[in-house]
Amino acid sequence: KNQVEQSPQSLIILEGKNCTLQCNYTVSPFSNLRWYKQDTGRGPVSLTIMTFSENTKSNGRYTATLDADTKQSSLHITASQLSDSASYICVVPPSGGYQKVTFGTGTKLQVIP
Amino acid sequence: DTGVSQNPRHKITKRGQNVTFRCDPISEHNRLYWYRQTLGQGPEFLTYFQNEAQLEKSRLLSDRFSAERPKGSFSTLEIQRTEQGDSAMYLCASSRTEDTQYFGPGTRLTVL
């Protein structure tokens, strides 16, 4: 069964600190991996898309890494801000079509002052 | 703002009633997706359109659910004979070919 697992389920950090979120997947065949940020009560917003050949991709204070061999990805947030408080969802759509698109349950991040 | 819009934002209905949601994608996007999200879970794929053609449909989409995109622009999702288990956030997203999917704000459905 294709699965995406994210850890931790929730995280609280102080403003200004860094944090790393994890995503492990067993989806096969692999097309790409996407990280989304979802504020409470809103639709997800794309942060980054990583293809099989990419190891690292940055988007401002967000840096995603991908290890296709171990099927792991991480999202590193640098110098966190209060506005980073949200759920971060890892998505792994297989090349076989959206019928099987798998969203992780997300990591709920809370940044406190 | 030319992002994806959804209406209504909230809908409360009684069990057994029919409801219809609308999604207006970003104008140049030919792909449109519907997802359902329950509290604490990630979005679940429901269906996908390329232009006006409905190309994929999840097994989650029972015969009480129907989606249309008659002119390849806006889309509607109708749920007939709603059940309490249909209570969820219904998200719409659009994309240009295989590009990033841009999500709308969602329609939160509560079935009493």
mmCIF file of N, CA and C in Angstrom, chain A residues 3-106:
data_model
loop_
_atom_site.group_PDB
_atom_site.id
_atom_site.type_symbol
_atom_site.label_atom_id
_atom_site.label_comp_id
_atom_site.label_asym_id
_atom_site.label_seq_id
_atom_site.Cartn_x
_atom_site.Cartn_y
_atom_site.Cartn_z
ATOM 1 N N GLN A 3 2.096 4.729 0.927
ATOM 2 C CA GLN A 3 1.888 5.527 2.118
ATOM 3 C C GLN A 3 2.855 6.683 2.186
ATOM 4 N N VAL A 4 2.411 7.726 2.852
ATOM 5 C CA VAL A 4 3.259 8.864 3.180
ATOM 6 C C VAL A 4 3.111 9.092 4.672
ATOM 7 N N GLU A 5 4.206 9.101 5.383
ATOM 8 C CA GLU A 5 4.165 9.313 6.822
ATOM 9 C C GLU A 5 5.010 10.525 7.176
ATOM 10 N N GLN A 6 4.446 11.386 7.996
ATOM 11 C CA GLN A 6 5.152 12.600 8.390
ATOM 12 C C GLN A 6 5.394 12.596 9.899
ATOM 13 N N SER A 7 6.498 13.203 10.258
ATOM 14 C CA SER A 7 6.816 13.318 11.680
ATOM 15 C C SER A 7 7.560 14.625 11.936
ATOM 16 N N PRO A 8 7.425 15.210 13.128
ATOM 17 C CA PRO A 8 6.476 14.778 14.149
ATOM 18 C C PRO A 8 5.049 15.146 13.757
ATOM 19 N N GLN A 9 4.077 14.672 14.503
ATOM 20 C CA GLN A 9 2.683 15.050 14.227
ATOM 21 C C GLN A 9 2.458 16.511 14.544
ATOM 22 N N SER A 10 3.102 16.975 15.598
ATOM 23 C CA SER A 10 2.978 18.383 15.964
ATOM 24 C C SER A 10 4.274 18.849 16.600
ATOM 25 N N LEU A 11 4.471 20.154 16.565
ATOM 26 C CA LEU A 11 5.737 20.720 17.004
ATOM 27 C C LEU A 11 5.498 22.147 17.471
ATOM 28 N N ILE A 12 6.093 22.492 18.592
ATOM 29 C CA ILE A 12 6.038 23.876 19.089
ATOM 30 C C ILE A 12 7.464 24.375 19.217
ATOM 31 N N ILE A 13 7.745 25.519 18.609
ATOM 32 C CA ILE A 13 9.093 26.090 18.701
ATOM 33 C C ILE A 13 9.009 27.572 18.997
ATOM 34 N N LEU A 14 10.098 28.109 19.524
ATOM 35 C CA LEU A 14 10.168 29.533 19.808
ATOM 36 C C LEU A 14 10.471 30.309 18.527
ATOM 37 N N GLU A 15 9.890 31.457 18.424
ATOM 38 C CA GLU A 15 10.144 32.351 17.300
ATOM 39 C C GLU A 15 11.648 32.571 17.130
ATOM 40 N N GLY A 16 12.099 32.460 15.880
ATOM 41 C CA GLY A 16 13.515 32.673 15.609
ATOM 42 C C GLY A 16 14.321 31.390 15.533
ATOM 43 N N LYS A 17 13.768 30.321 16.081
ATOM 44 C CA LYS A 17 14.478 29.038 16.044
ATOM 45 C C LYS A 17 14.257 28.323 14.715
ATOM 46 N N ASN A 18 15.118 27.333 14.449
ATOM 47 C CA ASN A 18 14.984 26.516 13.244
ATOM 48 C C ASN A 18 14.268 25.214 13.585
ATOM 49 N N CYS A 19 13.709 24.574 12.576
ATOM 50 C CA CYS A 19 13.109 23.260 12.803
ATOM 51 C C CYS A 19 13.150 22.460 11.507
ATOM 52 N N THR A 20 13.040 21.151 11.660
ATOM 53 C CA THR A 20 13.057 20.246 10.511
ATOM 54 C C THR A 20 11.895 19.279 10.613
ATOM 55 N N LEU A 21 11.140 19.182 9.531
ATOM 56 C CA LEU A 21 10.006 18.264 9.456
ATOM 57 C C LEU A 21 10.373 17.118 8.524
ATOM 58 N N GLN A 22 9.872 15.933 8.816
ATOM 59 C CA GLN A 22 10.250 14.743 8.058
ATOM 60 C C GLN A 22 9.076 14.159 7.288
ATOM 61 N N CYS A 23 9.396 13.563 6.153
ATOM 62 C CA CYS A 23 8.393 12.882 5.345
ATOM 63 C C CYS A 23 9.019 11.604 4.788
ATOM 64 N N ASN A 24 8.438 10.468 5.122
ATOM 65 C CA ASN A 24 8.879 9.177 4.574
ATOM 66 C C ASN A 24 7.770 8.645 3.682
ATOM 67 N N TYR A 25 8.143 8.086 2.553
ATOM 68 C CA TYR A 25 7.129 7.621 1.623
ATOM 69 C C TYR A 25 7.482 6.252 1.070
ATOM 70 N N THR A 26 6.455 5.543 0.660
ATOM 71 C CA THR A 26 6.673 4.243 0.022
ATOM 72 C C THR A 26 6.013 4.221 -1.356
ATOM 73 N N VAL A 27 5.607 5.419 -1.837
ATOM 74 C CA VAL A 27 4.908 5.513 -3.122
ATOM 75 C C VAL A 27 5.810 5.037 -4.245
ATOM 76 N N SER A 28 5.256 4.220 -5.111
ATOM 77 C CA SER A 28 6.002 3.718 -6.255
ATOM 78 C C SER A 28 5.033 3.465 -7.413
ATOM 79 N N PRO A 29 5.354 3.824 -8.625
ATOM 80 C CA PRO A 29 6.552 4.562 -9.007
ATOM 81 C C PRO A 29 6.492 6.021 -8.557
ATOM 82 N N PHE A 30 7.648 6.621 -8.416
ATOM 83 C CA PHE A 30 7.760 7.973 -7.885
ATOM 84 C C PHE A 30 7.827 8.984 -9.005
ATOM 85 N N SER A 31 7.017 10.034 -8.892
ATOM 86 C CA SER A 31 7.032 11.108 -9.880
ATOM 87 C C SER A 31 7.738 12.342 -9.320
ATOM 88 N N ASN A 32 7.186 12.876 -8.253
ATOM 89 C CA ASN A 32 7.798 14.024 -7.595
ATOM 90 C C ASN A 32 7.249 14.129 -6.191
ATOM 91 N N LEU A 33 7.851 14.961 -5.388
ATOM 92 C CA LEU A 33 7.411 15.150 -4.018
ATOM 93 C C LEU A 33 7.172 16.635 -3.802
ATOM 94 N N ARG A 34 6.067 16.952 -3.149
ATOM 95 C CA ARG A 34 5.680 18.346 -2.963
ATOM 96 C C ARG A 34 5.434 18.622 -1.482
ATOM 97 N N TRP A 35 5.863 19.768 -1.074
ATOM 98 C CA TRP A 35 5.543 20.243 0.268
ATOM 99 C C TRP A 35 4.549 21.391 0.159
ATOM 100 N N TYR A 36 3.505 21.318 0.986
ATOM 101 C CA TYR A 36 2.498 22.369 1.041
ATOM 102 C C TYR A 36 2.417 22.921 2.465
ATOM 103 N N LYS A 37 2.051 24.183 2.559
ATOM 104 C CA LYS A 37 1.752 24.812 3.844
ATOM 105 C C LYS A 37 0.255 25.096 3.864
ATOM 106 N N GLN A 38 -0.407 24.691 4.953
ATOM 107 C CA GLN A 38 -1.842 24.931 5.048
ATOM 108 C C GLN A 38 -2.163 25.656 6.349
ATOM 109 N N ASP A 39 -2.585 26.902 6.226
ATOM 110 C CA ASP A 39 -3.064 27.642 7.384
ATOM 111 C C ASP A 39 -4.433 27.107 7.772
ATOM 112 N N THR A 40 -4.766 27.226 9.046
ATOM 113 C CA THR A 40 -6.047 26.730 9.544
ATOM 114 C C THR A 40 -7.200 27.348 8.772
ATOM 115 N N GLY A 41 -8.092 26.510 8.261
ATOM 116 C CA GLY A 41 -9.270 26.991 7.560
ATOM 117 C C GLY A 41 -9.016 27.471 6.137
ATOM 118 N N ARG A 42 -7.839 27.224 5.627
ATOM 119 C CA ARG A 42 -7.506 27.657 4.264
ATOM 120 C C ARG A 42 -7.009 26.483 3.434
ATOM 121 N N GLY A 43 -6.977 26.683 2.121
ATOM 122 C CA GLY A 43 -6.446 25.654 1.247
ATOM 123 C C GLY A 43 -4.921 25.609 1.311
ATOM 124 N N PRO A 44 -4.313 24.481 0.959
ATOM 125 C CA PRO A 44 -2.847 24.356 0.972
ATOM 126 C C PRO A 44 -2.206 25.281 -0.062
ATOM 127 N N VAL A 45 -0.999 25.734 0.268
ATOM 128 C CA VAL A 45 -0.209 26.561 -0.636
ATOM 129 C C VAL A 45 1.104 25.844 -0.894
ATOM 130 N N SER A 46 1.461 25.728 -2.176
ATOM 131 C CA SER A 46 2.674 24.996 -2.525
ATOM 132 C C SER A 46 3.926 25.734 -2.059
ATOM 133 N N LEU A 47 4.853 24.989 -1.449
ATOM 134 C CA LEU A 47 6.145 25.545 -1.045
ATOM 135 C C LEU A 47 7.236 25.132 -2.021
ATOM 136 N N THR A 48 7.230 23.877 -2.405
ATOM 137 C CA THR A 48 8.281 23.390 -3.281
ATOM 138 C C THR A 48 7.878 22.062 -3.929
ATOM 139 N N ILE A 49 8.419 21.826 -5.100
ATOM 140 C CA ILE A 49 8.255 20.550 -5.796
ATOM 141 C C ILE A 49 9.642 20.000 -6.075
ATOM 142 N N MET A 50 9.859 18.727 -5.758
ATOM 143 C CA MET A 50 11.160 18.119 -5.994
ATOM 144 C C MET A 50 11.011 16.900 -6.879
ATOM 145 N N THR A 51 11.813 16.831 -7.909
ATOM 146 C CA THR A 51 11.806 15.678 -8.784
ATOM 147 C C THR A 51 12.842 14.662 -8.305
ATOM 148 N N PHE A 52 12.832 13.536 -8.953
ATOM 149 C CA PHE A 52 13.679 12.408 -8.552
ATOM 150 C C PHE A 52 15.156 12.804 -8.504
ATOM 151 N N SER A 53 15.577 13.662 -9.403
ATOM 152 C CA SER A 53 17.005 13.980 -9.535
ATOM 153 C C SER A 53 17.468 15.116 -8.631
ATOM 154 N N GLU A 54 16.540 15.760 -7.937
ATOM 155 C CA GLU A 54 16.918 16.896 -7.100
ATOM 156 C C GLU A 54 17.150 16.462 -5.666
ATOM 157 N N ASN A 55 18.193 17.008 -5.057
ATOM 158 C CA ASN A 55 18.504 16.698 -3.666
ATOM 159 C C ASN A 55 18.063 17.791 -2.708
ATOM 160 N N THR A 56 18.194 19.022 -3.164
ATOM 161 C CA THR A 56 17.876 20.161 -2.309
ATOM 162 C C THR A 56 17.218 21.262 -3.130
ATOM 163 N N LYS A 57 16.232 21.899 -2.516
ATOM 164 C CA LYS A 57 15.587 23.043 -3.171
ATOM 165 C C LYS A 57 15.142 24.026 -2.097
ATOM 166 N N SER A 58 15.439 25.288 -2.324
ATOM 167 C CA SER A 58 15.107 26.307 -1.321
ATOM 168 C C SER A 58 14.045 27.256 -1.834
ATOM 169 N N ASN A 59 13.254 27.757 -0.918
ATOM 170 C CA ASN A 59 12.228 28.756 -1.207
ATOM 171 C C ASN A 59 12.218 29.697 -0.011
ATOM 172 N N GLY A 60 13.067 30.722 -0.084
ATOM 173 C CA GLY A 60 13.180 31.649 1.040
ATOM 174 C C GLY A 60 13.763 30.941 2.251
ATOM 175 N N ARG A 61 13.026 30.999 3.354
ATOM 176 C CA ARG A 61 13.517 30.368 4.586
ATOM 177 C C ARG A 61 13.194 28.864 4.628
ATOM 178 N N TYR A 62 12.581 28.364 3.603
ATOM 179 C CA TYR A 62 12.238 26.934 3.531
ATOM 180 C C TYR A 62 13.241 26.209 2.633
ATOM 181 N N THR A 63 13.797 25.118 3.119
ATOM 182 C CA THR A 63 14.702 24.295 2.317
ATOM 183 C C THR A 63 14.232 22.848 2.402
ATOM 184 N N ALA A 64 13.953 22.269 1.256
ATOM 185 C CA ALA A 64 13.536 20.872 1.215
ATOM 186 C C ALA A 64 14.676 20.021 0.699
ATOM 187 N N THR A 65 14.813 18.829 1.256
ATOM 188 C CA THR A 65 15.804 17.871 0.779
ATOM 189 C C THR A 65 15.076 16.584 0.400
ATOM 190 N N LEU A 66 15.691 15.847 -0.497
ATOM 191 C CA LEU A 66 15.111 14.580 -0.935
ATOM 192 C C LEU A 66 16.204 13.539 -1.083
ATOM 193 N N ASP A 67 15.978 12.383 -0.482
ATOM 194 C CA ASP A 67 16.850 11.226 -0.669
ATOM 195 C C ASP A 67 15.989 10.130 -1.282
ATOM 196 N N ALA A 68 16.085 9.996 -2.601
ATOM 197 C CA ALA A 68 15.232 9.042 -3.308
ATOM 198 C C ALA A 68 15.604 7.595 -2.991
ATOM 199 N N ASP A 69 16.828 7.381 -2.556
ATOM 200 C CA ASP A 69 17.250 6.011 -2.216
ATOM 201 C C ASP A 69 16.569 5.526 -0.947
ATOM 202 N N THR A 70 16.541 6.378 0.053
ATOM 203 C CA THR A 70 15.908 5.995 1.319
ATOM 204 C C THR A 70 14.445 6.416 1.368
ATOM 205 N N LYS A 71 13.982 7.109 0.331
ATOM 206 C CA LYS A 71 12.592 7.578 0.246
ATOM 207 C C LYS A 71 12.234 8.459 1.436
ATOM 208 N N GLN A 72 13.095 9.444 1.648
ATOM 209 C CA GLN A 72 12.873 10.391 2.736
ATOM 210 C C GLN A 72 13.036 11.807 2.220
ATOM 211 N N SER A 73 12.227 12.689 2.772
ATOM 212 C CA SER A 73 12.352 14.108 2.476
ATOM 213 C C SER A 73 12.246 14.870 3.779
ATOM 214 N N SER A 74 12.880 16.022 3.819
ATOM 215 C CA SER A 74 12.768 16.878 4.988
ATOM 216 C C SER A 74 12.494 18.307 4.546
ATOM 217 N N LEU A 75 11.831 19.041 5.396
ATOM 218 C CA LEU A 75 11.586 20.467 5.170
ATOM 219 C C LEU A 75 12.186 21.212 6.351
ATOM 220 N N HIS A 76 13.181 22.039 6.064
ATOM 221 C CA HIS A 76 13.863 22.784 7.104
ATOM 222 C C HIS A 76 13.398 24.229 7.062
ATOM 223 N N ILE A 77 12.967 24.736 8.199
ATOM 224 C CA ILE A 77 12.526 26.127 8.296
ATOM 225 C C ILE A 77 13.549 26.878 9.136
ATOM 226 N N THR A 78 14.081 27.924 8.559
ATOM 227 C CA THR A 78 15.120 28.713 9.224
ATOM 228 C C THR A 78 14.527 29.985 9.822
ATOM 229 N N ALA A 79 15.012 30.347 10.992
ATOM 230 C CA ALA A 79 14.605 31.603 11.646
ATOM 231 C C ALA A 79 13.090 31.750 11.645
ATOM 232 N N SER A 80 12.419 30.830 12.290
ATOM 233 C CA SER A 80 10.958 30.759 12.234
ATOM 234 C C SER A 80 10.286 32.066 12.649
ATOM 235 N N GLN A 81 9.130 32.285 12.043
ATOM 236 C CA GLN A 81 8.309 33.455 12.340
ATOM 237 C C GLN A 81 6.931 32.987 12.797
ATOM 238 N N LEU A 82 6.224 33.874 13.482
ATOM 239 C CA LEU A 82 4.889 33.508 13.977
ATOM 240 C C LEU A 82 3.989 33.067 12.822
ATOM 241 N N SER A 83 4.183 33.669 11.659
ATOM 242 C CA SER A 83 3.353 33.344 10.501
ATOM 243 C C SER A 83 3.644 31.958 9.922
ATOM 244 N N ASP A 84 4.701 31.317 10.411
ATOM 245 C CA ASP A 84 4.990 29.944 9.969
ATOM 246 C C ASP A 84 4.070 28.932 10.637
ATOM 247 N N SER A 85 3.325 29.353 11.643
ATOM 248 C CA SER A 85 2.396 28.451 12.333
ATOM 249 C C SER A 85 1.352 27.957 11.335
ATOM 250 N N ALA A 86 1.343 26.668 11.099
ATOM 251 C CA ALA A 86 0.469 26.077 10.077
ATOM 252 C C ALA A 86 0.697 24.578 10.087
ATOM 253 N N SER A 87 -0.061 23.887 9.224
ATOM 254 C CA SER A 87 0.221 22.470 8.974
ATOM 255 C C SER A 87 1.051 22.361 7.713
ATOM 256 N N TYR A 88 2.039 21.503 7.733
ATOM 257 C CA TYR A 88 2.905 21.298 6.578
ATOM 258 C C TYR A 88 2.667 19.888 6.061
ATOM 259 N N ILE A 89 2.234 19.819 4.801
ATOM 260 C CA ILE A 89 1.794 18.545 4.245
ATOM 261 C C ILE A 89 2.727 18.116 3.125
ATOM 262 N N CYS A 90 3.138 16.868 3.194
ATOM 263 C CA CYS A 90 3.983 16.257 2.170
ATOM 264 C C CYS A 90 3.081 15.495 1.211
ATOM 265 N N VAL A 91 3.262 15.699 -0.084
ATOM 266 C CA VAL A 91 2.417 15.065 -1.095
ATOM 267 C C VAL A 91 3.300 14.331 -2.090
ATOM 268 N N VAL A 92 2.940 13.081 -2.362
ATOM 269 C CA VAL A 92 3.725 12.301 -3.314
ATOM 270 C C VAL A 92 2.788 11.737 -4.368
ATOM 271 N N PRO A 93 2.575 12.437 -5.485
ATOM 272 C CA PRO A 93 1.732 11.908 -6.550
ATOM 273 C C PRO A 93 2.523 10.921 -7.399
ATOM 274 N N PRO A 94 2.038 9.693 -7.545
ATOM 275 C CA PRO A 94 2.763 8.729 -8.371
ATOM 276 C C PRO A 94 2.585 9.029 -9.847
ATOM 277 N N SER A 95 3.429 8.478 -10.649
ATOM 278 C CA SER A 95 3.345 8.739 -12.079
ATOM 279 C C SER A 95 2.133 8.066 -12.690
ATOM 280 N N GLY A 96 1.458 7.247 -11.928
ATOM 281 C CA GLY A 96 0.311 6.528 -12.463
ATOM 282 C C GLY A 96 -0.983 7.308 -12.479
ATOM 283 N N GLY A 97 -0.959 8.565 -12.028
ATOM 284 C CA GLY A 97 -2.191 9.336 -12.093
ATOM 285 C C GLY A 97 -2.700 9.763 -10.740
ATOM 286 N N TYR A 98 -3.643 10.704 -10.749
ATOM 287 C CA TYR A 98 -4.094 11.308 -9.507
ATOM 288 C C TYR A 98 -5.025 10.417 -8.712
ATOM 289 N N GLN A 99 -5.503 9.361 -9.326
ATOM 290 C CA GLN A 99 -6.336 8.408 -8.602
ATOM 291 C C GLN A 99 -5.652 7.961 -7.323
ATOM 292 N N LYS A 100 -4.352 7.903 -7.370
ATOM 293 C CA LYS A 100 -3.610 7.343 -6.246
ATOM 294 C C LYS A 100 -2.809 8.406 -5.495
ATOM 295 N N VAL A 101 -3.118 9.658 -5.712
ATOM 296 C CA VAL A 101 -2.334 10.707 -5.043
ATOM 297 C C VAL A 101 -2.472 10.569 -3.544
ATOM 298 N N THR A 102 -1.366 10.679 -2.864
ATOM 299 C CA THR A 102 -1.311 10.421 -1.435
ATOM 300 C C THR A 102 -0.830 11.660 -0.697
ATOM 301 N N PHE A 103 -1.646 12.157 0.179
ATOM 302 C CA PHE A 103 -1.258 13.268 1.045
ATOM 303 C C PHE A 103 -0.883 12.716 2.413
ATOM 304 N N GLY A 104 0.191 13.235 2.998
ATOM 305 C CA GLY A 104 0.496 12.917 4.386
ATOM 306 C C GLY A 104 -0.495 13.624 5.292
ATOM 307 N N THR A 105 -0.548 13.221 6.540
ATOM 308 C CA THR A 105 -1.477 13.856 7.480
ATOM 309 C C THR A 105 -0.945 15.191 7.963
ATOM 310 N N GLY A 106 0.287 15.462 7.651
ATOM 311 C CA GLY A 106 0.816 16.766 7.983
ATOM 312 C C GLY A 106 1.466 16.853 9.342
#
